[in-house]
GROMACS .gro file of C-alpha atoms in nm:
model
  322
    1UNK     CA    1  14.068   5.538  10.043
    2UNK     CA    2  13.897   5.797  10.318
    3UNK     CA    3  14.035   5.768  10.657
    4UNK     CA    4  13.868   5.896  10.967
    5UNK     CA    5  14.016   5.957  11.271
    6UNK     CA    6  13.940   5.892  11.587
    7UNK     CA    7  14.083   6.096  11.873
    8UNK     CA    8  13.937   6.030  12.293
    9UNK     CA    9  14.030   6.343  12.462
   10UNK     CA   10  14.036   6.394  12.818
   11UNK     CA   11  14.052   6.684  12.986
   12UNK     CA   12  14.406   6.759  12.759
   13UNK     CA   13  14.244   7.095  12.550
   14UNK     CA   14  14.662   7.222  12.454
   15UNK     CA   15  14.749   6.847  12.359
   16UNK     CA   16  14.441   6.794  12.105
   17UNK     CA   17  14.485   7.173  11.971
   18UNK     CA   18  14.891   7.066  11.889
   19UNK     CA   19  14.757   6.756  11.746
   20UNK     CA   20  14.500   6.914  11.496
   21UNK     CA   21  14.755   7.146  11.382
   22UNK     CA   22  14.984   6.857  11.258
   23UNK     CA   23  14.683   6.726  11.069
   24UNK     CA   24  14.648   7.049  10.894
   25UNK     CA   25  14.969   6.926  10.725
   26UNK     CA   26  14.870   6.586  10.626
   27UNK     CA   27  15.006   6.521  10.263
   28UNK     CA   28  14.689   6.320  10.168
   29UNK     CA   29  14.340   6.493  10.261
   30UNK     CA   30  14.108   6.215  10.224
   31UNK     CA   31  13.993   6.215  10.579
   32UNK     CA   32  13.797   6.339  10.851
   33UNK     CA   33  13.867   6.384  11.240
   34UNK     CA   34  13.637   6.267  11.511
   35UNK     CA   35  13.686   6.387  11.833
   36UNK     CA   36  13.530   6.224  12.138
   37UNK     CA   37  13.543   6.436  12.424
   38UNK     CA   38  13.510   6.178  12.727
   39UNK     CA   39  13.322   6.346  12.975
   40UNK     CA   40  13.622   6.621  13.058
   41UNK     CA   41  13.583   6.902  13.312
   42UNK     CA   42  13.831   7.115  13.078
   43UNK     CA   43  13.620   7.102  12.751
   44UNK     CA   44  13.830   7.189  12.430
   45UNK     CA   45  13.503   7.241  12.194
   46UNK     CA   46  13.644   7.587  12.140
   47UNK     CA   47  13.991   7.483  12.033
   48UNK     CA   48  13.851   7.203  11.772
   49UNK     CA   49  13.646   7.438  11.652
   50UNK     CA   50  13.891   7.678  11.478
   51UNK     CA   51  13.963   7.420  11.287
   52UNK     CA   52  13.638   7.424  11.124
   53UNK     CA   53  13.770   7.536  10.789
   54UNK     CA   54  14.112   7.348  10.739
   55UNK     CA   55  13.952   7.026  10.848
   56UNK     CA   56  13.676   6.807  10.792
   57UNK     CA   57  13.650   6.776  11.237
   58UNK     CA   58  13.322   6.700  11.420
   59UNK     CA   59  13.318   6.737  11.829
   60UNK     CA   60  13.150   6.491  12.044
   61UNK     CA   61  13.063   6.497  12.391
   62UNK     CA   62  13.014   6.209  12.595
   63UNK     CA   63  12.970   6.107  12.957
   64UNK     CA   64  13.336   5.950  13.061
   65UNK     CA   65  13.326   5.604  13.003
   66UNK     CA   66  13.721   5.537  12.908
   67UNK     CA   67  13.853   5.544  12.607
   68UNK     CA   68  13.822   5.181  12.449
   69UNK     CA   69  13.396   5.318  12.478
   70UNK     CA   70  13.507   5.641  12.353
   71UNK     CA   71  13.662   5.525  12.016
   72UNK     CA   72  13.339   5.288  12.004
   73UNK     CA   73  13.152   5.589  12.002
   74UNK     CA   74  13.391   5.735  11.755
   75UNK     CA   75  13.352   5.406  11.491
   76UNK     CA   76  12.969   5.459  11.539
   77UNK     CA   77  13.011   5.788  11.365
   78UNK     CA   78  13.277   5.746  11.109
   79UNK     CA   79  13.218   5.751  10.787
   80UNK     CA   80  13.542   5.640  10.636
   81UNK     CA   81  13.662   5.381  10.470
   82UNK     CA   82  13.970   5.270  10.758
   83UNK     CA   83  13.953   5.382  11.114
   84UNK     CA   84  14.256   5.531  11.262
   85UNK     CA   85  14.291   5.586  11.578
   86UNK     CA   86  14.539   5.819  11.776
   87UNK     CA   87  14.646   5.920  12.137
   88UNK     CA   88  14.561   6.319  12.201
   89UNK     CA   89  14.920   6.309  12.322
   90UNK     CA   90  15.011   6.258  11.941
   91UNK     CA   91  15.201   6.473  11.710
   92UNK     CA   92  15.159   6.298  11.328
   93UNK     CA   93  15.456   6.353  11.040
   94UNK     CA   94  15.295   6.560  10.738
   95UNK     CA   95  15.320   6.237  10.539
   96UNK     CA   96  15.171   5.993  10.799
   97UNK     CA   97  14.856   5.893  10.593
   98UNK     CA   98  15.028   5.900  10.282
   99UNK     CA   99  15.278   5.612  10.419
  100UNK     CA  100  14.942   5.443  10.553
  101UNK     CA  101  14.766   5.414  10.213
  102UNK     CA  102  15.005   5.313  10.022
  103UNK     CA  103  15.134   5.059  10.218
  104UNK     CA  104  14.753   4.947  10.288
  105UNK     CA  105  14.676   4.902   9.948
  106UNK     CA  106  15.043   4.688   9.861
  107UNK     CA  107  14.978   4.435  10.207
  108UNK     CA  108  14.636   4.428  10.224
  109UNK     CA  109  14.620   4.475  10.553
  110UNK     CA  110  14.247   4.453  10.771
  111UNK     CA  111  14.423   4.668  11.027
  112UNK     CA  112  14.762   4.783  11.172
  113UNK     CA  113  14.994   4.946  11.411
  114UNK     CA  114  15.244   5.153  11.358
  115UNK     CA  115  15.581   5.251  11.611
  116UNK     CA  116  15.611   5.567  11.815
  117UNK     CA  117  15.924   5.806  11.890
  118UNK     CA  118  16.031   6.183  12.056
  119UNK     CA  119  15.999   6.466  11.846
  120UNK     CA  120  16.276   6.705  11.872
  121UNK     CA  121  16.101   6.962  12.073
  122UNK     CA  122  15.976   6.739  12.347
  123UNK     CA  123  16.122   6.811  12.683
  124UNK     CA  124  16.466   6.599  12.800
  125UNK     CA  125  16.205   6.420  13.036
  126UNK     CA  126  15.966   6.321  12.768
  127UNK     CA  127  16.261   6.230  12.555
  128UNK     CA  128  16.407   6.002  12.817
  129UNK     CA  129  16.078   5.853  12.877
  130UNK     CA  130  16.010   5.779  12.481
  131UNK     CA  131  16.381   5.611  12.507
  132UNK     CA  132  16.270   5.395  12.777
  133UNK     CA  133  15.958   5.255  12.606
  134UNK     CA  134  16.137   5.225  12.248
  135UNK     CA  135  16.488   5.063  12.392
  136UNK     CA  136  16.603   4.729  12.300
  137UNK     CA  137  16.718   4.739  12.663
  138UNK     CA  138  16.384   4.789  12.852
  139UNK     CA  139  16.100   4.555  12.716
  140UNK     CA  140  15.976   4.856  12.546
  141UNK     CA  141  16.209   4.715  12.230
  142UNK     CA  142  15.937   4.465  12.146
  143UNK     CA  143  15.656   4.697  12.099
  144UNK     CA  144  15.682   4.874  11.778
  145UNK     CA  145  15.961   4.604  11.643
  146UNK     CA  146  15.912   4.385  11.371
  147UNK     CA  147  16.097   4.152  11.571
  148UNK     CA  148  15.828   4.120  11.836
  149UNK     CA  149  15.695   3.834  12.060
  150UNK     CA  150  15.424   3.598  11.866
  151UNK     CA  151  15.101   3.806  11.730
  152UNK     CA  152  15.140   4.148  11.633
  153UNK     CA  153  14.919   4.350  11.855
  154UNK     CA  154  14.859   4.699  11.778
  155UNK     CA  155  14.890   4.986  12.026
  156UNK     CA  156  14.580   5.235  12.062
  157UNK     CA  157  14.797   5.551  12.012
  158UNK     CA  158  14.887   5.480  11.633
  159UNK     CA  159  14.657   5.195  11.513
  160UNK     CA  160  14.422   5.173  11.219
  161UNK     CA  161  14.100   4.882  11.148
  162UNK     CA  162  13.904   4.873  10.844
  163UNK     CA  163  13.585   4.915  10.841
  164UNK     CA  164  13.493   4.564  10.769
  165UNK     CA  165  13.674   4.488  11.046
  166UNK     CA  166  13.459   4.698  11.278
  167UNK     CA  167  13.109   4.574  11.117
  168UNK     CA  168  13.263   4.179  11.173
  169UNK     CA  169  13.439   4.207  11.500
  170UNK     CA  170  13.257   4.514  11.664
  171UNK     CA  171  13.496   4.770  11.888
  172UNK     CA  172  13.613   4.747  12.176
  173UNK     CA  173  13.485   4.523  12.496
  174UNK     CA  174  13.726   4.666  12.783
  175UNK     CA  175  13.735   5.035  12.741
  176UNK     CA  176  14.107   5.043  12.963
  177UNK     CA  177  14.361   4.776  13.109
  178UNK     CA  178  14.504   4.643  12.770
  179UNK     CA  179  14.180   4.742  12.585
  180UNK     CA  180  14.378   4.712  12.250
  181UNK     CA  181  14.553   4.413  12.307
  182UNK     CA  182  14.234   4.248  12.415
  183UNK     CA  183  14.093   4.420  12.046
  184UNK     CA  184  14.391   4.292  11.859
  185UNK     CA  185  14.341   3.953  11.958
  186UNK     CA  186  13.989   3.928  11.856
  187UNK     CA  187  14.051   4.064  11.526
  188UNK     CA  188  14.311   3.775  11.497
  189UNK     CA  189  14.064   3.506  11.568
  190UNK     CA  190  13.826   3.632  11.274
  191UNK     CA  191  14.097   3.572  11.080
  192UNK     CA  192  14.209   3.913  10.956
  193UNK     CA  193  14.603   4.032  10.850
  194UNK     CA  194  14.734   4.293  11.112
  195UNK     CA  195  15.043   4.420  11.097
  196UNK     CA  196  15.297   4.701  11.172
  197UNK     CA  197  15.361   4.986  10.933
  198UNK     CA  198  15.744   5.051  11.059
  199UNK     CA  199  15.779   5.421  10.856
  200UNK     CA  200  15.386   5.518  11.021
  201UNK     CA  201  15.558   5.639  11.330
  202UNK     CA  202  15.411   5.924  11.590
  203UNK     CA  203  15.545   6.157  11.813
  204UNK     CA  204  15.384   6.071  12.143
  205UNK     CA  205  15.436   6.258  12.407
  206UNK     CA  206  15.311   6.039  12.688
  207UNK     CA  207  15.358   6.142  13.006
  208UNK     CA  208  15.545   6.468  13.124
  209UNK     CA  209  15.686   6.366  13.475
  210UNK     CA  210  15.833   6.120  13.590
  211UNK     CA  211  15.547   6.052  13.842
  212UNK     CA  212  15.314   6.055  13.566
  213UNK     CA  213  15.504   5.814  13.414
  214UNK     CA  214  15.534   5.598  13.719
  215UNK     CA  215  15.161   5.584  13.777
  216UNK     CA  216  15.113   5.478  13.398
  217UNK     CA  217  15.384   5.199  13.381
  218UNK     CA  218  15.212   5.068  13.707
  219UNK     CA  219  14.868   5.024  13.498
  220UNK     CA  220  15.049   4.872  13.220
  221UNK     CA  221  15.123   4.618  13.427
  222UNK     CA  222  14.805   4.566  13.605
  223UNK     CA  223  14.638   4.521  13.272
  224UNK     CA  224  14.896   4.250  13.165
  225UNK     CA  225  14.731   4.029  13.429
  226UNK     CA  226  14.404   4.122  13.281
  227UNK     CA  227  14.479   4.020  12.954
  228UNK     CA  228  14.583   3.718  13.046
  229UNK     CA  229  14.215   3.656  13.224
  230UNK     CA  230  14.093   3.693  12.912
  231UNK     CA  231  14.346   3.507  12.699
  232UNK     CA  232  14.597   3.304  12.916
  233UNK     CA  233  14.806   3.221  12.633
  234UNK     CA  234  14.929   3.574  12.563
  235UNK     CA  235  15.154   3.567  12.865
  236UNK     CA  236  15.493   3.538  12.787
  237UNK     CA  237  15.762   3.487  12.909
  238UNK     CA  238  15.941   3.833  12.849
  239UNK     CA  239  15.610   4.003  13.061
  240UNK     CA  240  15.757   3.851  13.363
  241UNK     CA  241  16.124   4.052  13.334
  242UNK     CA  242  16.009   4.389  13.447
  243UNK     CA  243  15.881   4.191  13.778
  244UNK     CA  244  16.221   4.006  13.770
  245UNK     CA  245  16.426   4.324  13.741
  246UNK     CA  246  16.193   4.458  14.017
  247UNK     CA  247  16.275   4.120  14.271
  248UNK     CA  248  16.650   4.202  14.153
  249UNK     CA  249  16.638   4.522  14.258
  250UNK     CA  250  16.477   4.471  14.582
  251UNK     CA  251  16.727   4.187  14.640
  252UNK     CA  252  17.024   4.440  14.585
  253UNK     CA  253  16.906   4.650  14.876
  254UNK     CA  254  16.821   4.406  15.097
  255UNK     CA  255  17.202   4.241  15.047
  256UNK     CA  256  17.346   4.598  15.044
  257UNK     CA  257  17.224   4.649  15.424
  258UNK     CA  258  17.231   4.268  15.559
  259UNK     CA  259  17.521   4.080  15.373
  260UNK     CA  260  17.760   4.342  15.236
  261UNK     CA  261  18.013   4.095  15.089
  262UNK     CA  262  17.810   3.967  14.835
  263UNK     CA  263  17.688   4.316  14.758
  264UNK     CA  264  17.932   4.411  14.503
  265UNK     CA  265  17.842   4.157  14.284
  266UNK     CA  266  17.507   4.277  14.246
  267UNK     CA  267  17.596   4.632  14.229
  268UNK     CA  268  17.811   4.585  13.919
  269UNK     CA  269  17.565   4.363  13.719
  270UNK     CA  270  17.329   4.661  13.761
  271UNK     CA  271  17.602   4.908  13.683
  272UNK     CA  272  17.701   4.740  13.404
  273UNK     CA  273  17.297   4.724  13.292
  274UNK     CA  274  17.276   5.132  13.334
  275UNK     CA  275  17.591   5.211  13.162
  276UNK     CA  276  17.433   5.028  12.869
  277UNK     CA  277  17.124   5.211  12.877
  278UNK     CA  278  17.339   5.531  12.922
  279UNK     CA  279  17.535   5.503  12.620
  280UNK     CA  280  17.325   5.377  12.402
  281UNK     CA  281  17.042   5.651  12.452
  282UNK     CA  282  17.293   5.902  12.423
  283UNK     CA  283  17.390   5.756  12.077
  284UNK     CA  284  17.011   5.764  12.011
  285UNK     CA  285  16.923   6.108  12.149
  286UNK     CA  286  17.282   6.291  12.170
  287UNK     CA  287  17.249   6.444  12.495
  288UNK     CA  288  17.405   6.339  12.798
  289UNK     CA  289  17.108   6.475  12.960
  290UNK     CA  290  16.886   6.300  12.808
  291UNK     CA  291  17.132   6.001  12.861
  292UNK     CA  292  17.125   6.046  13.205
  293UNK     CA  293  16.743   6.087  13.231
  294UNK     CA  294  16.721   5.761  13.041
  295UNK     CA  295  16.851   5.551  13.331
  296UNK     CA  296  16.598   5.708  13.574
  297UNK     CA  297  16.289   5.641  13.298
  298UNK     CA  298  16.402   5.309  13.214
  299UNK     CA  299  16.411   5.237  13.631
  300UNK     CA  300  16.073   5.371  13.690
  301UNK     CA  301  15.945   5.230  13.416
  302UNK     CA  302  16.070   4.836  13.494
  303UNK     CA  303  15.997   4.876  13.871
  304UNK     CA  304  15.629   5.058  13.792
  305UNK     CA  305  15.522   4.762  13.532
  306UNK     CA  306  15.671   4.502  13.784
  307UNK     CA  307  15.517   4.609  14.085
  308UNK     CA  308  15.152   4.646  13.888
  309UNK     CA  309  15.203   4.310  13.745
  310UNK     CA  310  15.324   4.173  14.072
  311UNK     CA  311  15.014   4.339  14.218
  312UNK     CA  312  14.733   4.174  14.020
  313UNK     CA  313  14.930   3.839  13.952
  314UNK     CA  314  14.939   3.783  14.306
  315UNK     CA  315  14.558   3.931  14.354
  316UNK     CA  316  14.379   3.767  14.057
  317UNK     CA  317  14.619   3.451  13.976
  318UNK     CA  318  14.717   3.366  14.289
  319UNK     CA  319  14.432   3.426  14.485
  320UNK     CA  320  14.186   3.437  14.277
  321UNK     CA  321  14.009   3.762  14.341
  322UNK     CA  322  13.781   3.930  14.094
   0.00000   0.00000   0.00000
């Protein structure tokens, strides 16, 4: 089997240069790299090519377009035999592709996902931030779980399609807001096997502030809405709890300043929600730091995803707009 990967870069020259180097280290060397640079300011030609002789890597540049166009671009190119697509924000275990192929060739499998998780020299923030995305206790649990909701749908930061796949189906048709899940679902329909590789993990890095993080949880939940345009049947009921927790949390303050006897009630449910998140990421991570951190990232990222979905549910469902 020959894989080739395909990598969108934006503007992130350090992330894609960290990322190549783990490749370097890749166990099984039956691949080549594809980067799409996606119209970036910050170029990272340069870096990508001093790879030139431990890696089979082209460079593309393209006018910026998003990245569900950029990995079309990407598949256009490829020459392999699976695509596999990362995140620049990546890091990938020396015996990622390894795990891949073998377990492709025992399932079968037309295309896949794979889960994510902090490396150990990611900052307390990032760590905290992975937590929250991962945790049983956010809705983040579901997403690289074998115990998820309905359909498998692969994430773009650590997913893989045949090629078959790509010549049947084609790429992708929204290039952001839940351009995977949208891609997953089609790839359903034709009737090919997806499913999740649970030892493929990553180390992604995703954002590295808590801002950042805030701004991207808030698009998540925008393009929930817009997936469900497309295919109203994929919203379920567990999309709605970040919004709930949000109306919760609203509902707190607004009885802490107005009707204080009722407030401790609601104070200790959500006490008693943060101390769980508390101890169990510092059984995950052991740091209380990182512990600590955890309650902020799982807040921000709840309140982001509710208000987003909240946003466009109210916008495009309710009223209709385009």
């Amino acid at each position: 089997m020959f894989f080739s990967i395909i990598i969108p870069l934006y503007n992130r020259p350090q992330e894609i240069d960290e990322l190549l180097t783990t490749l370097t280290r890749q166990t099984y060397t039956q691949f080549e790299v594809l980067v799409i640079e996606d119209g970036s300011v910050n170029d990272a030609k340069a870096i990508v090519d001093k790879y030139a002789n431990s890696l089979d890597v082209k460079y593309f540049f393209k006018p910026n377009e998003g990245q569900g166009f950029s990995r079309n671009y990407g598949f256009e190119r490829a020459k392999g035999d699976f695509f596999v697509i990362f995140d620049s924000d990546c890091l990938i275990p020396e015996d990622y592709l390894e795990i891949v192929k073998d377990y492709l060739f025992e399932h079968k499998l037309d295309a896949y996902g794979g889960p994510d998780a902090a490396h150990q020299s990611f900052t307390p923030v990032q760590k905290a931030i992975s937590y929250a995305m991962t945790s049983p206790f956010t809705t983040g649990g579901i997403r690289g779980n074998k115990k998820h909701i309905g359909q498998f749908h692969p994430r773009s930061f650590n997913m893989g399609v045949s090629r078959e796949v790509w010549e049947k189906v084609g790429g992708f048709t929204l290039t952001r807001l839940g351009e995977d899940i949208e891609y997953s679902i089609r790839i359903h329909e034709q009737g090919f096997k997806i499913g999740l590789i649970p030892a493929a993990r990553v180390f992604h890095k995703r954002r590295t502030s808590f801002s950042q993080f805030y701004k991207q949880l808030h698009f998540f939940g925008r393009a929930r809405i817009n997936i469900y345009k497309h295919f109203p049947s994929e919203l379920k009921l567990v999309h709605f709890f970040p919004a709930a927790f949000t109306c919760a949390v609203i509902f707190t303050v607004l009885i802490n300043i107005f009707y204080w006897p009722l407030a401790f009630i609601c104070n200790f449910v959500m006490l008693i929600y943060f101390m769980l998140i508390f101890f169990h990421s510092w059984q995950v991570n052991k740091s209380l730091k990182v512990a600590f951190l955890s309650i902020i990232a799982a807040f921000i990222q709840l309140t982001a995803y509710g208000l987003g979905f909240m946003q466009d549910f109210i916008k495009r469902v309710v009223f209709k707009q385009q």
